XYZ file of C-alpha atoms in Angstrom:
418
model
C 12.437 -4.538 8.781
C 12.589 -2.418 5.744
C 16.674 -2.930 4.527
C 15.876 -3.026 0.684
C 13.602 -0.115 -0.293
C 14.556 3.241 -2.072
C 14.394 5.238 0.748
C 16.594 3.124 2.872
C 19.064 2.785 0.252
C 19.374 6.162 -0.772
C 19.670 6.596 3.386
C 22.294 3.818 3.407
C 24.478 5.874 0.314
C 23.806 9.219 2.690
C 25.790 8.246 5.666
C 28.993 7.776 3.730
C 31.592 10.239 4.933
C 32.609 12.870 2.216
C 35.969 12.939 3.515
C 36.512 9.511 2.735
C 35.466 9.807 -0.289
C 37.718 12.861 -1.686
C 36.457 11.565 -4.936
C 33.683 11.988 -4.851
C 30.201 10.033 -4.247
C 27.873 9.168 -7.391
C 24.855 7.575 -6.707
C 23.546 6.292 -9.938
C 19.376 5.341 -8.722
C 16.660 3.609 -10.805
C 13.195 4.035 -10.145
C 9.938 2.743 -12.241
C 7.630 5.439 -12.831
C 4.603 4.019 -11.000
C 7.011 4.130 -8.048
C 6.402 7.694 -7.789
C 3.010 7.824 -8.153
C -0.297 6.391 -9.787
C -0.881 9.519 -12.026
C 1.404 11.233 -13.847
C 0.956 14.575 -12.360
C 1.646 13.593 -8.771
C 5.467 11.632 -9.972
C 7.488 15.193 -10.149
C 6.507 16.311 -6.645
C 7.330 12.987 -4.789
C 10.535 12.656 -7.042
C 11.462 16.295 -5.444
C 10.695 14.742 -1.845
C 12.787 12.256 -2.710
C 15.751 13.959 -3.976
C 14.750 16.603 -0.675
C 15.089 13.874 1.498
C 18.200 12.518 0.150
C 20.191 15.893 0.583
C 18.255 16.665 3.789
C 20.821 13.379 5.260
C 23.604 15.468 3.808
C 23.558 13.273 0.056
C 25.897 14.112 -2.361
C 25.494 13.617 -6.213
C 22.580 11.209 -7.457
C 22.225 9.697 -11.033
C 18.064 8.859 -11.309
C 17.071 6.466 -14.409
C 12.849 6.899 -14.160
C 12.209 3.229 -16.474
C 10.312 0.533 -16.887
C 11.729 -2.811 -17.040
C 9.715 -3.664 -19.883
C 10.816 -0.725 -21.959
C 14.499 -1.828 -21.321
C 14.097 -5.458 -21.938
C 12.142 -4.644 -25.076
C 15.160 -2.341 -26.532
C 17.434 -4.751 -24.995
C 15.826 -7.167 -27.789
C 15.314 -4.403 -30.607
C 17.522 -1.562 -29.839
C 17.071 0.252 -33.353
C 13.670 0.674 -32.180
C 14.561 3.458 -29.502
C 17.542 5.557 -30.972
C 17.236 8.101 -28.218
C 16.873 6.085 -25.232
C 19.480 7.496 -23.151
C 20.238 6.423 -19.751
C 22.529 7.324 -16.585
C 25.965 4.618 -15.703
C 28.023 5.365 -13.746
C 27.582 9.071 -13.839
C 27.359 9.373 -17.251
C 24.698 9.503 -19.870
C 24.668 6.828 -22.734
C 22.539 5.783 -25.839
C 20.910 2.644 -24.512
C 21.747 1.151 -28.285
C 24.965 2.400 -27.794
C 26.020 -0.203 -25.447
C 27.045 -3.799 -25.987
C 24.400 -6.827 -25.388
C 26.509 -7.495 -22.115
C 26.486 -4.200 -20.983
C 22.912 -3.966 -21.668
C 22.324 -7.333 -19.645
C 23.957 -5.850 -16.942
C 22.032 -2.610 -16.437
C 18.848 -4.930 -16.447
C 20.205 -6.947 -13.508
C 20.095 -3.434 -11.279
C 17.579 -2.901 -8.492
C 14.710 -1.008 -10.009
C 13.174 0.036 -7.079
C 9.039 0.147 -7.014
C 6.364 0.721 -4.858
C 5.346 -1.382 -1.883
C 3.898 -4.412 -1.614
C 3.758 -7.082 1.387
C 6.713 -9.198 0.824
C 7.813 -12.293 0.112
C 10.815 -12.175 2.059
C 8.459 -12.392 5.475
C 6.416 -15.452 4.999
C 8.846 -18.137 6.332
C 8.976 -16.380 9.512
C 5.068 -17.144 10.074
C 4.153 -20.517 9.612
C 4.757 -22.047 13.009
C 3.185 -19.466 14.469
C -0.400 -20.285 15.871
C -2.982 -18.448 14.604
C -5.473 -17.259 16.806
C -8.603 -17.643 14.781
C -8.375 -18.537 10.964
C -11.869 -18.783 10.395
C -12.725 -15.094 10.097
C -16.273 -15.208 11.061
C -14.785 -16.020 14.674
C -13.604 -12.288 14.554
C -16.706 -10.865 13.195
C -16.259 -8.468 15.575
C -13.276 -7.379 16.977
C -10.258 -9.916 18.546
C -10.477 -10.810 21.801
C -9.438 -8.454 24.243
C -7.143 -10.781 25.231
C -4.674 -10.036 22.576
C -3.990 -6.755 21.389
C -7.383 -4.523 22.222
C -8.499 -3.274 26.117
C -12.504 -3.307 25.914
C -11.776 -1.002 29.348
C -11.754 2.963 28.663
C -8.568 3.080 30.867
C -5.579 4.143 29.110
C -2.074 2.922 30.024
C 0.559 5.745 30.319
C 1.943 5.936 26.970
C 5.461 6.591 28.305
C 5.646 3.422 31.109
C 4.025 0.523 28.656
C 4.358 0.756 24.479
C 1.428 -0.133 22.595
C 2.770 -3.644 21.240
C 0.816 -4.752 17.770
C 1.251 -7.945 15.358
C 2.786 -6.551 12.445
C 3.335 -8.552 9.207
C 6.425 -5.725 7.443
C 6.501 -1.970 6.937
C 7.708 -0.223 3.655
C 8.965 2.796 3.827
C 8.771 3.834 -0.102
C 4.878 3.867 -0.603
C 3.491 6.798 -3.086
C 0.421 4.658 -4.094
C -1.350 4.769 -0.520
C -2.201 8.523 0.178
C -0.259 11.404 -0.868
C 3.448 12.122 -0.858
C 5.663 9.576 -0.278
C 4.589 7.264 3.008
C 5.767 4.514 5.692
C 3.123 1.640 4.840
C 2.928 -0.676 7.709
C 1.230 -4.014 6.585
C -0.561 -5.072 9.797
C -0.818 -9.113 10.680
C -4.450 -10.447 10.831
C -7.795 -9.800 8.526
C -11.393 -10.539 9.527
C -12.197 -11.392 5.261
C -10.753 -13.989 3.307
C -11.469 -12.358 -0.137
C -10.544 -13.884 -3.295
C -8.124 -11.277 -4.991
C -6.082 -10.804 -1.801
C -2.793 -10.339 -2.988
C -1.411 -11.103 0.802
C -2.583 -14.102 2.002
C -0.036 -14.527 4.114
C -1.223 -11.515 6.282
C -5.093 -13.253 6.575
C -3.892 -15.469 9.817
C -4.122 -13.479 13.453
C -1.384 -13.976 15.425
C -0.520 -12.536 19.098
C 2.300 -10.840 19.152
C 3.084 -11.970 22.819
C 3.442 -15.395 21.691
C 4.964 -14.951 18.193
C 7.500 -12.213 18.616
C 8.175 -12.361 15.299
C 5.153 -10.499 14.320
C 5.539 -8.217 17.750
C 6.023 -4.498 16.837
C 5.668 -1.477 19.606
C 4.103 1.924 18.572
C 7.662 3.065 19.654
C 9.297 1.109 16.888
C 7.317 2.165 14.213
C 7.474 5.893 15.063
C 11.114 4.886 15.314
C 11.358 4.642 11.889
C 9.196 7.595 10.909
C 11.717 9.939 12.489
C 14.286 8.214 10.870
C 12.633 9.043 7.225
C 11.103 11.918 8.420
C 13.139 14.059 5.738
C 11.537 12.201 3.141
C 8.352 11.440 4.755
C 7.425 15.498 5.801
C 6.701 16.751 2.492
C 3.987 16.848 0.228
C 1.675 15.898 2.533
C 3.666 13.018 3.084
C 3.005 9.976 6.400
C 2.032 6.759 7.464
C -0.454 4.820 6.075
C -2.175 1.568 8.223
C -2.857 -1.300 5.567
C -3.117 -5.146 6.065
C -4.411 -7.737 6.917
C -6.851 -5.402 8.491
C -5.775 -2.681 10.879
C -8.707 -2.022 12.592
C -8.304 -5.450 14.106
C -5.587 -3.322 16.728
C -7.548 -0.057 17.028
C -5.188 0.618 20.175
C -2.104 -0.039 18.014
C -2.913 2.131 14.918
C -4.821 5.013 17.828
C -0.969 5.274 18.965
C 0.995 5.291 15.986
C -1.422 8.042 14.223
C -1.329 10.228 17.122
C 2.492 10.539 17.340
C 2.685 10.557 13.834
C 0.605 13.606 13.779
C 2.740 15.382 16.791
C 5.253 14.666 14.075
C 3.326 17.090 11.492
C 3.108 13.951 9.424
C -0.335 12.907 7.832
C -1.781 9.413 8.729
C -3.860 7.110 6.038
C -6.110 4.137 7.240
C -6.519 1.418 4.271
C -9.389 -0.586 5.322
C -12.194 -3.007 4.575
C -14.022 -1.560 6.846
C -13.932 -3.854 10.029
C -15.407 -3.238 13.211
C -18.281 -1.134 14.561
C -18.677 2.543 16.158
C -16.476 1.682 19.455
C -13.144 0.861 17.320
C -13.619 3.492 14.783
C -13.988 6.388 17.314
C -10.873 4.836 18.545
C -8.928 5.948 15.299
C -10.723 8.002 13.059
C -10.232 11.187 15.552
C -6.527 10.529 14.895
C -7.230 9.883 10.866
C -6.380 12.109 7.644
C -6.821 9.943 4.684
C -9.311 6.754 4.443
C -8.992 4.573 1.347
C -12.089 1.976 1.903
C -12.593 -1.262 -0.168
C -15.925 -2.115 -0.941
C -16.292 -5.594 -2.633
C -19.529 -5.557 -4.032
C -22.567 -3.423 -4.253
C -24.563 -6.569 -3.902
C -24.590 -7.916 -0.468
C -24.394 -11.422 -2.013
C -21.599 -10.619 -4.408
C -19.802 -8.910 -2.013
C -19.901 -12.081 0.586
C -18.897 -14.221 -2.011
C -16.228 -12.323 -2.900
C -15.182 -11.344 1.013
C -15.327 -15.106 1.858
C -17.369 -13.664 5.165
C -21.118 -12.896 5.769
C -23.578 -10.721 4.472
C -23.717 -9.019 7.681
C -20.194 -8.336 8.114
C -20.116 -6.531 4.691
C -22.763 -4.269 6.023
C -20.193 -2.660 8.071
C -18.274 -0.599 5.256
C -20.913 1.072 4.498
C -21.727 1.696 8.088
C -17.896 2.868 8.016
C -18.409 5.185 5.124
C -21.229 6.803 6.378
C -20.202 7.271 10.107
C -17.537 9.011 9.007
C -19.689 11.014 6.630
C -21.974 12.575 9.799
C -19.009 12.625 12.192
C -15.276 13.342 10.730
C -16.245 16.021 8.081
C -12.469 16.596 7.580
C -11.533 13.298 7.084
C -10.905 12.636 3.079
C -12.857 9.251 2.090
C -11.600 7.038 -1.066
C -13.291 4.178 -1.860
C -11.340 1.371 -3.444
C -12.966 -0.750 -5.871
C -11.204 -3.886 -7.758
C -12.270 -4.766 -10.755
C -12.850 -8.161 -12.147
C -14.171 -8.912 -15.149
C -18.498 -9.600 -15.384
C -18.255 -9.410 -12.004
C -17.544 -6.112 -10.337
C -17.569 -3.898 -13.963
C -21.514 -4.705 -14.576
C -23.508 -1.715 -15.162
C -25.872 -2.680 -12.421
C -22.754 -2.356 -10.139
C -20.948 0.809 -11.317
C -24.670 2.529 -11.144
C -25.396 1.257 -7.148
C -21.690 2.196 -6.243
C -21.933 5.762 -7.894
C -25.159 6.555 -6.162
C -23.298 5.217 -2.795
C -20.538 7.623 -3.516
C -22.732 10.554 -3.612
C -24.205 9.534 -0.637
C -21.056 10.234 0.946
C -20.524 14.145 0.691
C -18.469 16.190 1.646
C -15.913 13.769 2.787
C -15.827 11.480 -0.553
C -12.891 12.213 -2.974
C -13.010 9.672 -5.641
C -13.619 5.831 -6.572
C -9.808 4.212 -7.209
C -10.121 1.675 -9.666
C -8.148 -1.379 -8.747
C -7.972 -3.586 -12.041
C -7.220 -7.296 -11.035
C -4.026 -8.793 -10.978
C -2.391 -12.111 -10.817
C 0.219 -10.793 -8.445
C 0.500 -12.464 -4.875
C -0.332 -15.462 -6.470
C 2.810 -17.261 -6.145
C 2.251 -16.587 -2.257
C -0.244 -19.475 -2.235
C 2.033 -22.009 -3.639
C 4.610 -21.052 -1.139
C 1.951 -21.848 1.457
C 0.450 -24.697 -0.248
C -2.687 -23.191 -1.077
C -5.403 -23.363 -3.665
C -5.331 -19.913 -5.601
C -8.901 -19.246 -5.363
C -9.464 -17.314 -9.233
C -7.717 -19.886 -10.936
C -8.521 -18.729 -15.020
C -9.340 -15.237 -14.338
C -7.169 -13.361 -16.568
C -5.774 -9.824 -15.023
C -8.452 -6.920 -16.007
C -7.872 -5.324 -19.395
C -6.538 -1.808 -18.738
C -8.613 -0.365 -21.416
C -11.727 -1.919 -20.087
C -10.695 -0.055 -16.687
C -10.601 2.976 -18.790
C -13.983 2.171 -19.949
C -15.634 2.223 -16.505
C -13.313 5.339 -14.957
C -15.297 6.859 -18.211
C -18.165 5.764 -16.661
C -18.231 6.481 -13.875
C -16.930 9.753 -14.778
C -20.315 10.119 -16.820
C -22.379 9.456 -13.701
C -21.015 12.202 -11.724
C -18.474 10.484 -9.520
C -14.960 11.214 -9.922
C -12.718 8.187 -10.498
C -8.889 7.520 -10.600
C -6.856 4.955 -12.739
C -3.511 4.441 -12.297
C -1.426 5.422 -15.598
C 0.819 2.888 -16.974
């Protein structure tokens, strides 16, 4: 399902034959820098996986512009105000100022390639499709049994019957959930309807036996592990579970992780923290890396915010600290989106730092999450009501205010660097 991202064009460029190209093969790439990472530090090593990866498929030469869009387009419009922006076309390096306005145009029509996000492309493959349950408090719990989870502890041979899951799209170019460069598979179905979801069209659970549009086997997704595996292997590189919510399909994700790991690949569960101690013994055994979004410190802020109960937002918690007294080696991350008065008070910041300490040894840092207005165009294409209508995205200097902090409290926090 992935045909557009980095990795599988710079896999695409890789299977040209060399002797039909006596030539030679240039492969002039453009990549935005938060593509390759959140911080700054971490963009070097998964630009070397990348460039690892693409000669591991037997690649040949490869032009890389790092850039952001908004750096061209803004020298596009005032070029004397970046004399030394030099870029790569076609093979060669130029003054950016150098060119002519048409020229210029065109190198801004290029793919810029960036990190993943659910995409738009999928959502008018869903909409007949009947959703199982799309008032989430009907899956407090876990889905029915019926669909993609066996309450029974029999297991089915893994090599007579794959392990089928509903599965909205997978990425294969993700270096923003877990380390190294990852496969992010963006699981159909969520138990919350929160406010900021930037993928509503993933909310709505849908069986894969009747909608095999959304029907993906544990098969097909290590499938396309092995495929990237060249750029997937180092760094600490894998497969990271996001959503919708994947520990809706515990059996599903169970799978995937485990031959993922006979890979040597690391796995990375991004949840809200559904469920209850059944389904997370299910996965966690299997699990590196969990990134865990709390919504609120306040039970009431964080229902409101959820769009589900009080109760159910217990659970993350219950999450955090199960796998605090019983997967010491997993590495906990607790993700934490910002929204102005809201989710920066002090009274917040002060109860989530004191939950975070809680959480030793297996808690690694708060990621801040500012708010953004992107995904909102996904509810006009399915005639929805955009439920923050007014909120403007969160000021990144305010985020750098409460990663400070934080900071100052004793928890260690991470920001994303423009």
């Amino acid at each position: 399902r992935d045909k557009n991202g980095a990795i599988a064009s710079l896999s695409s460029v890789a299977k040209l034959p060399y002797n039909s190209c006596m030539d030679g093969i240039s492969n002039t790439f453009c990549l935005t820098p938060t593509a390759l990472g959140k911080k700054t530090v971490e963009r070097p090593k998964n630009l070397v996986s990348l460039l690892d990866g693409y000669f591991g498929k037997m690649g040949h030469h490869i032009n890389i512009n790092v850039l952001n869009r908004e750096l061209l387009e803004d020298a596009h419009l005032h070029p004397d105000k970046y004399p030394d922006l030099t870029i790569r076309v076609s093979g060669y390096a130029v003054r950016f100022n150098q060119l002519t306005p048409e020229q210029r145009e065109e190198v801004l029509k290029r793919t810029m390639h960036g990190s993943a996000i659910a995409s738009n492309s999928h959502l008018s493959s869903i909409p007949h499709c009947e959703c199982f349950a799309d008032n989430p408090t009907s899956v407090d719990l876990a889905l029915s049994p019926t669909l993609f989870d066996d309450e029974s502890d029999v297991e089915e041979d893994p090599e007579v019957a794959p392990v089928i899951g509903s599965v909205h799209s997978l990425e294969t170019f993700s270096s923003n959930d877990g380390p190294g460069i990852r496969c992010l598979v963006f699981l159909q179905g969520c138990s919350k309807r929160c406010k900021f979801c930037s993928n509503p069209e993933t909310q709505c659970i849908i069986d894969p036996f009747k909608c095999p549009e959304v029907a993906m086997s544990d098969r097909d997704v290590v499938g396309v592990l092995k495929k990237y595996e060249h750029f997937l292997s180092p760094n600490d590189g894998g497969v990271t579970f996001s959503g919708g919510e994947p520990l809706l399909q515990p059996t599903f994700v169970k799978s995937v992780f485990e031959k993922a790991k006979d890979m040597g690949l690391t796995t990375c569960l991004d949840t809200s923290g559904h469920g209850n101690p059944r389904i997370w013994s299910k996965v966690l055994p299997q699990t590196d890396y969990v990134m865990l979004c709390i919504k609120g410190m306040d039970l009431k802020l964080a229902s409101f915010i959820s769009g589900v109960s009080e109760e159910n937002n217990k659970r993350a918690r219950e999450l955090a600290k199960y796998i605090r007294d019983n997967y010491k080696n997993i590495k906990l991350s607790l993700r934490w989106v910002l929204m102005k008065d809201t989710t920066d008070t002090d009274k917040e910041l002060k109860a989530l730092a004191s939950f975070a300490k809680e959480l030793s040894p297996v808690f690694t840092h708060v990621e801040l999450l500012p708010y953004h207005v992107l995904g909102k165009e996904k509810y006009e294409m399915m005639n929805l009501e955009y439920p923050l209508e007014g909120m403007e995205p969160y000021d990144y200097q305010d985020a750098v205010e409460v990663k400070e902090k934080l900071e100052s409290m004793g928890v260690q926090a991470i920001l994303a660097d423009h």
